[in-house]
Amino acid sequence: MDGLDPALRASRWSVIGAIYRRRTVVLDAIVTAIVIAPLAIAHFGMAPESIGIVVLAPLLFTSLTAGFRGYELRSLGDGPAEFQAIARAGVIGAMLVMGFSYVTEVDVPRSIVLGGGPAAVLAVMLVRYGHRRFLHRARSHGDAMKRTLVVGDAIDVARVSRGLMAAPYYGYHVAGVCVPSVDRAQAVDGLPVVGAIADVPQVAMDQAIDVVVVAGPSLSGKALRRLSWALDRVGSQLVVVPDLVEVTGPRLTVRPAAGLSLLEVEVGVPRRRLITKALMDRVAGTALMLLAAPVVALAALAVRLTSAGPAFYRQTRVGVDGATFTMFKLRSMYLDADARKAELEGQNEGAGVLFKIKHDPRITPVGRFLRRYSIDELPQFLNVVRGDMSLVGPRPPLREEVARYEDAAHRRLRVKPGLTGLWQVSGRSDLTWDEAMRLDLRYVDNWSVSMDTLILWKTARAVFGAAGAY
């Protein structure tokens, strides 16, 4: 550890993470106080009761958030866990305050509980999001990273290392790898081989490793257990990558039985989650459709005034389990676009079965603007309300695209197509076909309401950035 570059040691997550956590707690407390203070003063004036509420509310909220593991370094900065902890703290906090008021008959204003509580939760989430973006920018420059050692066979090590390095915002800096034998291997996929698997504890200590990632079935249960004991003394975290490709989140549950740790993979989707998604689609879809109506009306008028033909375009698409439906869009192309498709096949820049041309001559000037900001897609809120589509899901394919699907691609038809999805927030038309299909299959296998909410949030940024839209 003495040989580690001092600048690199100071930029590690083990150092910066503690500072980031303290700053997060302080920000949560300040934001909660700022939201609650005006409501308390409006009800009690500058009386001691106001001061008491402004002091106690942040303490209660941060304590509950800590109880729900909202300040753990493992979850800070990536994933939905910290936001889930904030939401739970808000709900339980409101219930505790209402229970305290009922038992003690102390007057607690409803405006603070029912208005200030949700407002504080939302404000804290927004500030947390901004704080997370600050962390992600730091990680993109190599700061606040967890020094990571990847262990396993060369093929598994290369696969896992590429995945970790492709997403630096998760904070894994692969400092080296350990493989079964170092007799011949000096590097794996450009990463230095720093030892054999038997050397992992010593390497972790010498290289100041924060996280040891075991990839694939290279270590047996007993070996993993002994490795965890050794890393406990070193102070490194042990992470095991199961040999389950693209299966994450709510589908995996560890169940102890007969002294074993059983990894249960959920098959099918619980009915409660389907009902929640359907309700969210109908309620949010209706609200968004009404909000978008003026924009759609103005865009439709612009389409009619600038090119011949109807303002709206209807197209048959394939939905859940292969059922077809009529999808609505604002027309962004000239009327003869379908007829001209054959002559433009040689210019196709689309991935796989998709037909895309970056500077498609069939698109009208107004249509190009509509596509840039996805305004042409807004009429699909009607499809969402009708139940043909969901707010979030794979893109709705054409019948000729489905006819060219390979076996695995048919899996994406197991859920309703979406107005937006992982493909929308990960590059849109700039993605290769394999990348887009991998994202769609990941969504189908792992979707949840929290994932949908996160995708909807990221969609707004992707749309206004107009990345990959053409």
Tab-separated table of C-alpha atoms in Angstrom:
chain	number	residue	atom	x	y	z
A	1	MET	CA	0.000	0.000	0.000
A	2	ASP	CA	2.987	2.319	0.664
A	3	GLY	CA	3.850	2.142	-3.030
A	4	LEU	CA	0.485	3.489	-4.132
A	5	ASP	CA	0.540	6.932	-5.750
A	6	PRO	CA	-0.555	9.452	-3.034
A	7	ALA	CA	-2.697	11.361	-5.535
A	8	LEU	CA	-4.450	8.120	-6.539
A	9	ARG	CA	-4.945	7.149	-2.891
A	10	ALA	CA	-6.546	10.553	-2.166
A	11	SER	CA	-8.929	10.218	-5.143
A	12	ARG	CA	-10.268	6.803	-4.090
A	13	TRP	CA	-13.881	6.245	-3.070
A	14	SER	CA	-12.821	5.071	0.384
A	15	VAL	CA	-11.551	8.605	1.009
A	16	ILE	CA	-13.966	10.735	-1.023
A	17	GLY	CA	-16.945	8.530	-0.150
A	18	ALA	CA	-16.881	9.520	3.518
A	19	ILE	CA	-16.878	13.196	2.534
A	20	TYR	CA	-19.664	12.598	0.010
A	21	ARG	CA	-21.789	10.830	2.642
A	22	ARG	CA	-21.400	13.632	5.196
A	23	ARG	CA	-22.263	16.194	2.561
A	24	THR	CA	-25.329	14.171	1.566
A	25	VAL	CA	-26.612	14.077	5.162
A	26	VAL	CA	-26.112	17.824	5.530
A	27	LEU	CA	-27.853	18.563	2.227
A	28	ASP	CA	-30.818	16.354	3.187
A	29	ALA	CA	-31.173	18.166	6.514
A	30	ILE	CA	-30.881	21.651	4.998
A	31	VAL	CA	-33.355	20.947	2.191
A	32	THR	CA	-35.886	19.460	4.636
A	33	ALA	CA	-35.574	22.493	6.916
A	34	ILE	CA	-35.972	24.924	3.987
A	35	VAL	CA	-39.173	23.193	2.833
A	36	ILE	CA	-40.721	22.829	6.298
A	37	ALA	CA	-39.782	26.270	7.713
A	38	PRO	CA	-42.260	28.424	5.700
A	39	LEU	CA	-45.150	26.069	6.561
A	40	ALA	CA	-44.278	26.059	10.244
A	41	ILE	CA	-43.926	29.849	10.370
A	42	ALA	CA	-47.185	30.313	8.460
A	43	HIS	CA	-49.026	28.268	11.105
A	44	PHE	CA	-47.239	29.171	14.357
A	45	GLY	CA	-45.474	32.413	13.464
A	46	MET	CA	-42.042	32.893	15.051
A	47	ALA	CA	-43.086	30.943	18.142
A	48	PRO	CA	-40.892	28.250	19.754
A	49	GLU	CA	-43.094	25.620	18.099
A	50	SER	CA	-41.836	26.712	14.683
A	51	ILE	CA	-38.226	26.461	15.759
A	52	GLY	CA	-38.856	23.027	17.264
A	53	ILE	CA	-40.458	21.715	14.064
A	54	VAL	CA	-37.697	23.147	11.857
A	55	VAL	CA	-35.076	21.442	14.037
A	56	LEU	CA	-36.856	18.124	14.612
A	57	ALA	CA	-38.089	17.530	11.041
A	58	PRO	CA	-34.563	17.233	9.518
A	59	LEU	CA	-33.412	15.074	12.429
A	60	LEU	CA	-36.366	12.711	12.015
A	61	PHE	CA	-36.008	12.542	8.239
A	62	THR	CA	-32.251	11.919	8.181
A	63	SER	CA	-32.533	9.358	10.996
A	64	LEU	CA	-35.210	7.414	9.129
A	65	THR	CA	-33.252	7.652	5.878
A	66	ALA	CA	-30.220	6.237	7.676
A	67	GLY	CA	-32.400	3.465	9.118
A	68	PHE	CA	-33.483	2.545	5.595
A	69	ARG	CA	-29.794	2.438	4.553
A	70	GLY	CA	-30.010	5.608	2.486
A	71	TYR	CA	-26.511	6.720	3.428
A	72	GLU	CA	-24.593	3.512	2.798
A	73	LEU	CA	-21.575	3.971	0.549
A	74	ARG	CA	-22.596	0.886	-1.411
A	75	SER	CA	-25.775	2.589	-2.661
A	76	LEU	CA	-24.755	6.256	-2.723
A	77	GLY	CA	-24.142	7.493	-6.242
A	78	ASP	CA	-25.685	4.661	-8.273
A	79	GLY	CA	-28.920	2.707	-8.507
A	80	PRO	CA	-32.382	3.482	-7.127
A	81	ALA	CA	-31.695	2.298	-3.560
A	82	GLU	CA	-30.996	5.741	-2.108
A	83	PHE	CA	-34.146	7.212	-3.667
A	84	GLN	CA	-36.203	4.302	-2.367
A	85	ALA	CA	-34.801	4.964	1.113
A	86	ILE	CA	-35.852	8.626	0.864
A	87	ALA	CA	-39.396	7.692	-0.187
A	88	ARG	CA	-39.741	5.165	2.640
A	89	ALA	CA	-38.399	7.677	5.159
A	90	GLY	CA	-41.000	10.197	3.995
A	91	VAL	CA	-43.902	7.759	4.287
A	92	ILE	CA	-42.872	6.340	7.668
A	93	GLY	CA	-42.047	9.819	8.966
A	94	ALA	CA	-45.524	11.075	8.106
A	95	MET	CA	-47.102	8.032	9.793
A	96	LEU	CA	-45.002	8.543	12.936
A	97	VAL	CA	-45.923	12.225	13.156
A	98	MET	CA	-49.622	11.477	12.707
A	99	GLY	CA	-49.437	8.727	15.338
A	100	PHE	CA	-47.611	11.036	17.756
A	101	SER	CA	-50.207	13.760	17.225
A	102	TYR	CA	-53.079	11.312	17.836
A	103	VAL	CA	-51.592	9.784	21.009
A	104	THR	CA	-50.389	13.020	22.628
A	105	GLU	CA	-53.129	15.286	21.218
A	106	VAL	CA	-50.417	17.725	20.153
A	107	ASP	CA	-51.517	19.941	17.267
A	108	VAL	CA	-49.425	19.106	14.218
A	109	PRO	CA	-50.599	21.088	11.177
A	110	ARG	CA	-51.919	18.954	8.329
A	111	SER	CA	-50.209	21.318	5.891
A	112	ILE	CA	-46.832	20.219	7.257
A	113	VAL	CA	-47.593	16.492	7.271
A	114	LEU	CA	-49.564	16.186	4.026
A	115	GLY	CA	-47.987	19.074	2.134
A	116	GLY	CA	-44.541	19.630	3.573
A	117	GLY	CA	-43.681	15.942	3.833
A	118	PRO	CA	-44.144	15.059	0.127
A	119	ALA	CA	-42.607	18.388	-0.907
A	120	ALA	CA	-39.555	17.700	1.256
A	121	VAL	CA	-39.158	14.192	-0.188
A	122	LEU	CA	-39.366	15.525	-3.750
A	123	ALA	CA	-36.943	18.369	-3.015
A	124	VAL	CA	-34.441	16.028	-1.358
A	125	MET	CA	-34.626	13.659	-4.342
A	126	LEU	CA	-33.943	16.501	-6.771
A	127	VAL	CA	-30.976	17.740	-4.744
A	128	ARG	CA	-29.696	14.156	-4.406
A	129	TYR	CA	-29.952	13.793	-8.176
A	130	GLY	CA	-27.896	16.944	-8.697
A	131	HIS	CA	-25.402	15.762	-6.099
A	132	ARG	CA	-25.153	12.416	-7.896
A	133	ARG	CA	-24.479	14.174	-11.202
A	134	PHE	CA	-21.615	15.998	-9.514
A	135	LEU	CA	-20.210	12.640	-8.400
A	136	HIS	CA	-20.612	11.123	-11.869
A	137	ARG	CA	-18.692	14.022	-13.414
A	138	ALA	CA	-15.893	13.437	-10.912
A	139	ARG	CA	-15.854	9.724	-11.767
A	140	SER	CA	-15.680	10.488	-15.487
A	141	HIS	CA	-12.337	12.155	-14.681
A	142	GLY	CA	-11.129	9.172	-12.643
A	143	ASP	CA	-11.900	10.510	-9.162
A	144	ALA	CA	-13.961	8.886	-6.403
A	145	MET	CA	-13.342	5.438	-7.889
A	146	LYS	CA	-13.265	2.079	-6.113
A	147	ARG	CA	-9.998	0.311	-6.917
A	148	THR	CA	-11.203	-3.009	-8.259
A	149	LEU	CA	-9.541	-6.381	-8.740
A	150	VAL	CA	-11.335	-8.793	-11.108
A	151	VAL	CA	-10.718	-12.489	-10.463
A	152	GLY	CA	-11.504	-15.505	-12.643
A	153	ASP	CA	-10.816	-17.200	-15.954
A	154	ALA	CA	-9.500	-14.926	-18.706
A	155	ILE	CA	-12.761	-14.962	-20.692
A	156	ASP	CA	-14.948	-14.123	-17.682
A	157	VAL	CA	-12.471	-11.509	-16.447
A	158	ALA	CA	-12.441	-9.763	-19.825
A	159	ARG	CA	-16.260	-9.758	-20.057
A	160	VAL	CA	-16.816	-8.367	-16.576
A	161	SER	CA	-13.978	-5.842	-16.819
A	162	ARG	CA	-15.318	-4.430	-20.078
A	163	GLY	CA	-18.732	-3.997	-18.508
A	164	LEU	CA	-17.351	-2.215	-15.443
A	165	MET	CA	-15.115	0.099	-17.454
A	166	ALA	CA	-17.909	0.959	-19.895
A	167	ALA	CA	-19.906	2.555	-17.068
A	168	PRO	CA	-17.493	4.665	-14.991
A	169	TYR	CA	-20.359	6.369	-13.131
A	170	TYR	CA	-20.719	3.194	-11.047
A	171	GLY	CA	-17.257	3.918	-9.705
A	172	TYR	CA	-15.291	0.743	-10.492
A	173	HIS	CA	-11.698	1.324	-11.605
A	174	VAL	CA	-10.216	-2.021	-12.657
A	175	ALA	CA	-6.642	-1.806	-11.354
A	176	GLY	CA	-5.732	-5.336	-12.375
A	177	VAL	CA	-6.868	-8.943	-12.730
A	178	CYS	CA	-6.004	-12.303	-11.199
A	179	VAL	CA	-6.283	-15.465	-13.289
A	180	PRO	CA	-5.771	-19.158	-12.409
A	181	SER	CA	-2.178	-19.167	-13.680
A	182	VAL	CA	0.282	-16.354	-14.390
A	183	ASP	CA	2.857	-18.499	-16.163
A	184	ARG	CA	2.043	-17.105	-19.593
A	185	ALA	CA	-0.558	-14.406	-19.120
A	186	GLN	CA	0.807	-10.895	-18.673
A	187	ALA	CA	-2.355	-9.022	-19.589
A	188	VAL	CA	-6.032	-9.774	-20.200
A	189	ASP	CA	-7.881	-7.465	-22.562
A	190	GLY	CA	-5.239	-4.814	-21.931
A	191	LEU	CA	-5.445	-5.118	-18.129
A	192	PRO	CA	-2.354	-6.163	-16.161
A	193	VAL	CA	-2.311	-9.601	-14.571
A	194	VAL	CA	-1.153	-8.828	-11.020
A	195	GLY	CA	-1.249	-12.339	-9.630
A	196	ALA	CA	-2.859	-15.751	-9.544
A	197	ILE	CA	-6.158	-16.469	-7.818
A	198	ALA	CA	-4.260	-17.778	-4.804
A	199	ASP	CA	-2.567	-14.368	-4.499
A	200	VAL	CA	-5.784	-12.331	-4.250
A	201	PRO	CA	-5.592	-11.418	-0.503
A	202	GLN	CA	-1.964	-10.318	-0.786
A	203	VAL	CA	-2.635	-8.376	-4.003
A	204	ALA	CA	-5.648	-6.713	-2.398
A	205	MET	CA	-3.468	-5.525	0.468
A	206	ASP	CA	-0.506	-4.460	-1.667
A	207	GLN	CA	-2.619	-2.667	-4.271
A	208	ALA	CA	-5.040	-1.033	-1.752
A	209	ILE	CA	-7.993	-2.759	-3.438
A	210	ASP	CA	-11.474	-1.601	-2.396
A	211	VAL	CA	-13.491	-4.282	-4.232
A	212	VAL	CA	-12.622	-7.810	-5.350
A	213	VAL	CA	-14.976	-9.002	-8.101
A	214	VAL	CA	-15.125	-12.751	-8.679
A	215	ALA	CA	-16.258	-13.445	-12.244
A	216	GLY	CA	-17.706	-16.776	-13.305
A	217	PRO	CA	-17.408	-20.183	-11.610
A	218	SER	CA	-13.659	-19.933	-11.016
A	219	LEU	CA	-13.948	-20.322	-7.213
A	220	SER	CA	-15.912	-22.978	-5.344
A	221	GLY	CA	-18.086	-22.302	-2.317
A	222	LYS	CA	-15.383	-23.188	0.213
A	223	ALA	CA	-12.794	-21.126	-1.640
A	224	LEU	CA	-15.130	-18.139	-1.741
A	225	ARG	CA	-15.773	-18.478	1.972
A	226	ARG	CA	-12.089	-18.513	2.786
A	227	LEU	CA	-11.500	-15.585	0.433
A	228	SER	CA	-14.188	-13.579	2.265
A	229	TRP	CA	-12.380	-14.287	5.559
A	230	ALA	CA	-9.075	-13.131	4.135
A	231	LEU	CA	-10.569	-9.975	2.578
A	232	ASP	CA	-12.248	-9.146	5.872
A	233	ARG	CA	-8.806	-8.809	7.428
A	234	VAL	CA	-7.577	-6.765	4.462
A	235	GLY	CA	-10.633	-4.494	4.463
A	236	SER	CA	-11.747	-5.169	0.869
A	237	GLN	CA	-15.311	-5.802	-0.286
A	238	LEU	CA	-16.127	-9.091	-2.036
A	239	VAL	CA	-18.526	-9.096	-4.981
A	240	VAL	CA	-19.516	-12.261	-6.865
A	241	VAL	CA	-20.849	-11.996	-10.409
A	242	PRO	CA	-23.336	-14.859	-10.940
A	243	ASP	CA	-23.257	-16.583	-14.299
A	244	LEU	CA	-26.682	-15.137	-15.158
A	245	VAL	CA	-26.473	-12.758	-18.106
A	246	GLU	CA	-28.649	-9.604	-17.877
A	247	VAL	CA	-30.703	-10.863	-14.902
A	248	THR	CA	-30.770	-8.262	-12.149
A	249	GLY	CA	-32.869	-6.355	-9.649
A	250	PRO	CA	-36.166	-7.694	-8.323
A	251	ARG	CA	-35.856	-11.063	-10.081
A	252	LEU	CA	-33.017	-12.252	-7.833
A	253	THR	CA	-33.516	-13.262	-4.208
A	254	VAL	CA	-31.050	-14.991	-1.909
A	255	ARG	CA	-32.819	-17.562	0.289
A	256	PRO	CA	-30.995	-19.508	3.026
A	257	ALA	CA	-31.888	-23.185	3.276
A	258	ALA	CA	-30.109	-26.140	4.886
A	259	GLY	CA	-26.951	-24.104	5.379
A	260	LEU	CA	-26.931	-23.073	1.713
A	261	SER	CA	-27.484	-19.718	0.011
A	262	LEU	CA	-30.026	-20.352	-2.742
A	263	LEU	CA	-30.193	-17.765	-5.518
A	264	GLU	CA	-33.827	-17.743	-6.626
A	265	VAL	CA	-34.609	-16.337	-10.081
A	266	GLU	CA	-38.171	-15.039	-10.383
A	267	VAL	CA	-40.057	-16.519	-13.350
A	268	GLY	CA	-42.986	-14.447	-14.548
A	269	VAL	CA	-44.147	-11.079	-13.226
A	270	PRO	CA	-46.141	-10.685	-9.981
A	271	ARG	CA	-49.715	-9.561	-10.600
A	272	ARG	CA	-49.349	-6.567	-8.251
A	273	ARG	CA	-46.540	-5.186	-10.402
A	274	LEU	CA	-48.595	-5.581	-13.581
A	275	ILE	CA	-51.548	-3.779	-11.966
A	276	THR	CA	-49.318	-0.947	-10.743
A	277	LYS	CA	-47.788	-0.518	-14.196
A	278	ALA	CA	-51.239	-0.513	-15.841
A	279	LEU	CA	-52.521	2.125	-13.399
A	280	MET	CA	-49.430	4.267	-13.946
A	281	ASP	CA	-49.877	4.028	-17.717
A	282	ARG	CA	-53.536	5.039	-17.606
A	283	VAL	CA	-53.253	7.826	-15.019
A	284	ALA	CA	-49.926	9.328	-16.094
A	285	GLY	CA	-50.708	8.717	-19.769
A	286	THR	CA	-53.991	10.618	-19.541
A	287	ALA	CA	-52.356	13.515	-17.682
A	288	LEU	CA	-49.477	13.726	-20.149
A	289	MET	CA	-51.850	13.489	-23.124
A	290	LEU	CA	-53.838	16.476	-21.844
A	291	LEU	CA	-50.649	18.453	-21.185
A	292	ALA	CA	-49.302	17.628	-24.655
A	293	ALA	CA	-52.583	18.449	-26.456
A	294	PRO	CA	-51.720	22.139	-27.172
A	295	VAL	CA	-48.277	21.185	-28.486
A	296	VAL	CA	-49.776	18.446	-30.680
A	297	ALA	CA	-52.400	20.869	-32.026
A	298	LEU	CA	-49.785	23.484	-32.977
A	299	ALA	CA	-47.515	20.837	-34.499
A	300	ALA	CA	-50.411	19.360	-36.494
A	301	LEU	CA	-51.236	22.818	-37.849
A	302	ALA	CA	-47.591	23.317	-38.872
A	303	VAL	CA	-47.582	19.948	-40.681
A	304	ARG	CA	-50.772	20.764	-42.608
A	305	LEU	CA	-49.568	24.236	-43.621
A	306	THR	CA	-46.123	23.150	-44.854
A	307	SER	CA	-46.772	19.949	-46.810
A	308	ALA	CA	-49.611	18.200	-48.585
A	309	GLY	CA	-51.428	15.452	-46.742
A	310	PRO	CA	-52.977	14.753	-43.335
A	311	ALA	CA	-51.359	15.938	-40.125
A	312	PHE	CA	-51.429	12.506	-38.500
A	313	TYR	CA	-49.913	9.236	-39.690
A	314	ARG	CA	-51.311	5.824	-38.812
A	315	GLN	CA	-49.161	2.726	-38.995
A	316	THR	CA	-49.654	-0.919	-38.049
A	317	ARG	CA	-47.225	-2.053	-35.395
A	318	VAL	CA	-46.718	-5.298	-33.465
A	319	GLY	CA	-47.571	-5.242	-29.770
A	320	VAL	CA	-47.494	-7.630	-26.836
A	321	ASP	CA	-47.396	-11.327	-27.798
A	322	GLY	CA	-47.510	-10.449	-31.513
A	323	ALA	CA	-50.905	-8.689	-31.511
A	324	THR	CA	-51.060	-5.797	-33.976
A	325	PHE	CA	-52.421	-2.314	-33.341
A	326	THR	CA	-52.612	1.057	-35.055
A	327	MET	CA	-49.974	3.486	-33.813
A	328	PHE	CA	-50.502	7.240	-34.148
A	329	LYS	CA	-47.811	9.786	-35.026
A	330	LEU	CA	-47.597	13.293	-36.375
A	331	ARG	CA	-46.631	13.011	-40.030
A	332	SER	CA	-42.984	13.939	-40.451
A	333	MET	CA	-42.464	12.686	-44.035
A	334	TYR	CA	-43.792	13.497	-47.475
A	335	LEU	CA	-46.792	11.478	-48.669
A	336	ASP	CA	-44.722	9.310	-51.029
A	337	ALA	CA	-42.283	8.242	-48.291
A	338	ASP	CA	-43.329	4.570	-48.260
A	339	ALA	CA	-43.119	4.334	-52.043
A	340	ARG	CA	-39.603	5.814	-52.054
A	341	LYS	CA	-38.274	3.436	-49.393
A	342	ALA	CA	-37.161	0.786	-51.901
A	343	GLU	CA	-35.013	3.224	-53.892
A	344	LEU	CA	-33.245	4.344	-50.686
A	345	GLU	CA	-32.363	0.851	-49.420
A	346	GLY	CA	-28.762	1.325	-50.525
A	347	GLN	CA	-28.426	4.342	-48.193
A	348	ASN	CA	-29.798	2.542	-45.125
A	349	GLU	CA	-27.793	3.382	-41.996
A	350	GLY	CA	-30.100	1.536	-39.628
A	351	ALA	CA	-28.964	-1.259	-37.374
A	352	GLY	CA	-30.032	-4.849	-37.987
A	353	VAL	CA	-33.615	-5.036	-39.238
A	354	LEU	CA	-34.198	-1.284	-38.767
A	355	PHE	CA	-34.368	1.160	-41.682
A	356	LYS	CA	-32.824	4.529	-40.807
A	357	ILE	CA	-31.134	7.290	-42.800
A	358	LYS	CA	-29.595	10.143	-40.866
A	359	HIS	CA	-30.363	12.723	-43.557
A	360	ASP	CA	-33.474	11.060	-44.968
A	361	PRO	CA	-34.710	13.078	-47.999
A	362	ARG	CA	-38.274	11.921	-47.329
A	363	ILE	CA	-38.487	13.945	-44.098
A	364	THR	CA	-40.057	17.392	-44.349
A	365	PRO	CA	-38.324	20.439	-42.783
A	366	VAL	CA	-41.025	20.619	-40.111
A	367	GLY	CA	-40.821	16.858	-39.644
A	368	ARG	CA	-37.104	17.083	-38.986
A	369	PHE	CA	-37.758	19.514	-36.128
A	370	LEU	CA	-40.556	17.327	-34.770
A	371	ARG	CA	-38.309	14.268	-34.810
A	372	ARG	CA	-35.400	16.085	-33.217
A	373	TYR	CA	-37.447	16.728	-30.091
A	374	SER	CA	-39.709	13.624	-30.388
A	375	ILE	CA	-42.794	15.821	-30.814
A	376	ASP	CA	-43.983	13.492	-33.585
A	377	GLU	CA	-44.323	10.741	-30.967
A	378	LEU	CA	-46.681	12.678	-28.656
A	379	PRO	CA	-49.929	11.312	-30.217
A	380	GLN	CA	-48.862	7.891	-28.929
A	381	PHE	CA	-50.120	8.958	-25.497
A	382	LEU	CA	-53.483	7.968	-26.988
A	383	ASN	CA	-52.111	4.470	-27.622
A	384	VAL	CA	-50.980	4.351	-24.001
A	385	VAL	CA	-54.400	5.380	-22.691
A	386	ARG	CA	-56.089	2.833	-24.984
A	387	GLY	CA	-53.837	0.077	-23.652
A	388	ASP	CA	-52.000	-0.688	-26.916
A	389	MET	CA	-48.735	0.636	-25.527
A	390	SER	CA	-47.067	1.412	-22.218
A	391	LEU	CA	-45.222	4.558	-21.199
A	392	VAL	CA	-42.038	2.468	-20.952
A	393	GLY	CA	-41.102	-0.592	-22.966
A	394	PRO	CA	-39.304	-1.763	-26.123
A	395	ARG	CA	-39.962	0.220	-29.295
A	396	PRO	CA	-43.018	-1.038	-31.246
A	397	PRO	CA	-41.695	-2.922	-34.302
A	398	LEU	CA	-43.113	-3.188	-37.801
A	399	ARG	CA	-44.431	-6.541	-39.023
A	400	GLU	CA	-41.626	-6.862	-41.566
A	401	GLU	CA	-39.086	-6.311	-38.791
A	402	VAL	CA	-40.637	-9.047	-36.640
A	403	ALA	CA	-40.542	-11.419	-39.616
A	404	ARG	CA	-36.739	-11.053	-39.637
A	405	TYR	CA	-36.289	-11.571	-35.889
A	406	GLU	CA	-34.027	-14.300	-34.585
A	407	ASP	CA	-35.348	-16.504	-31.770
A	408	ALA	CA	-34.058	-14.384	-28.866
A	409	ALA	CA	-35.528	-11.180	-30.329
A	410	HIS	CA	-39.082	-12.535	-29.999
A	411	ARG	CA	-38.662	-12.262	-26.223
A	412	ARG	CA	-39.084	-8.474	-26.518
A	413	LEU	CA	-42.708	-9.031	-27.547
A	414	ARG	CA	-43.534	-10.393	-24.074
A	415	VAL	CA	-44.279	-6.883	-22.801
A	416	LYS	CA	-46.196	-3.968	-24.253
A	417	PRO	CA	-44.150	-1.712	-26.513
A	418	GLY	CA	-43.311	1.635	-24.984
A	419	LEU	CA	-43.367	5.303	-25.811
A	420	THR	CA	-39.858	5.344	-24.380
A	421	GLY	CA	-37.420	2.749	-23.069
A	422	LEU	CA	-33.820	1.913	-22.304
A	423	TRP	CA	-32.991	2.392	-25.992
A	424	GLN	CA	-34.388	5.950	-25.796
A	425	VAL	CA	-32.096	6.982	-22.932
A	426	SER	CA	-29.031	5.097	-24.197
A	427	GLY	CA	-28.411	6.492	-27.658
A	428	ARG	CA	-31.640	5.985	-29.652
A	429	SER	CA	-30.795	5.616	-33.363
A	430	ASP	CA	-27.057	5.783	-32.653
A	431	LEU	CA	-27.194	2.286	-31.142
A	432	THR	CA	-26.265	-0.805	-33.109
A	433	TRP	CA	-28.949	-3.438	-33.546
A	434	ASP	CA	-27.223	-5.776	-31.091
A	435	GLU	CA	-26.967	-3.002	-28.477
A	436	ALA	CA	-30.610	-2.026	-28.907
A	437	MET	CA	-31.725	-5.659	-28.679
A	438	ARG	CA	-29.605	-6.235	-25.565
A	439	LEU	CA	-31.210	-3.218	-23.880
A	440	ASP	CA	-34.712	-4.345	-24.844
A	441	LEU	CA	-34.137	-7.868	-23.526
A	442	ARG	CA	-32.628	-6.463	-20.315
A	443	TYR	CA	-35.776	-4.394	-19.815
A	444	VAL	CA	-38.131	-7.305	-20.537
A	445	ASP	CA	-36.292	-9.530	-18.047
A	446	ASN	CA	-35.856	-6.970	-15.249
A	447	TRP	CA	-38.491	-4.233	-15.505
A	448	SER	CA	-39.989	-2.730	-12.379
A	449	VAL	CA	-42.016	0.348	-11.505
A	450	SER	CA	-38.916	2.067	-10.093
A	451	MET	CA	-37.022	1.301	-13.318
A	452	ASP	CA	-39.899	2.760	-15.355
A	453	THR	CA	-39.864	5.915	-13.236
A	454	LEU	CA	-36.123	6.315	-13.695
A	455	ILE	CA	-36.391	5.801	-17.468
A	456	LEU	CA	-39.150	8.415	-17.713
A	457	TRP	CA	-36.943	10.876	-15.842
A	458	LYS	CA	-33.967	10.177	-18.111
A	459	THR	CA	-36.147	10.391	-21.229
A	460	ALA	CA	-36.760	14.099	-20.656
A	461	ARG	CA	-32.996	14.715	-20.684
A	462	ALA	CA	-32.504	12.548	-23.772
A	463	VAL	CA	-35.309	14.307	-25.675
A	464	PHE	CA	-34.150	17.836	-24.882
A	465	GLY	CA	-30.589	16.811	-25.714
A	466	ALA	CA	-31.907	15.344	-29.002
A	467	ALA	CA	-29.071	12.789	-29.038
A	468	GLY	CA	-29.496	10.060	-31.653
A	469	ALA	CA	-32.807	11.459	-32.921
A	470	TYR	CA	-33.308	11.444	-36.686
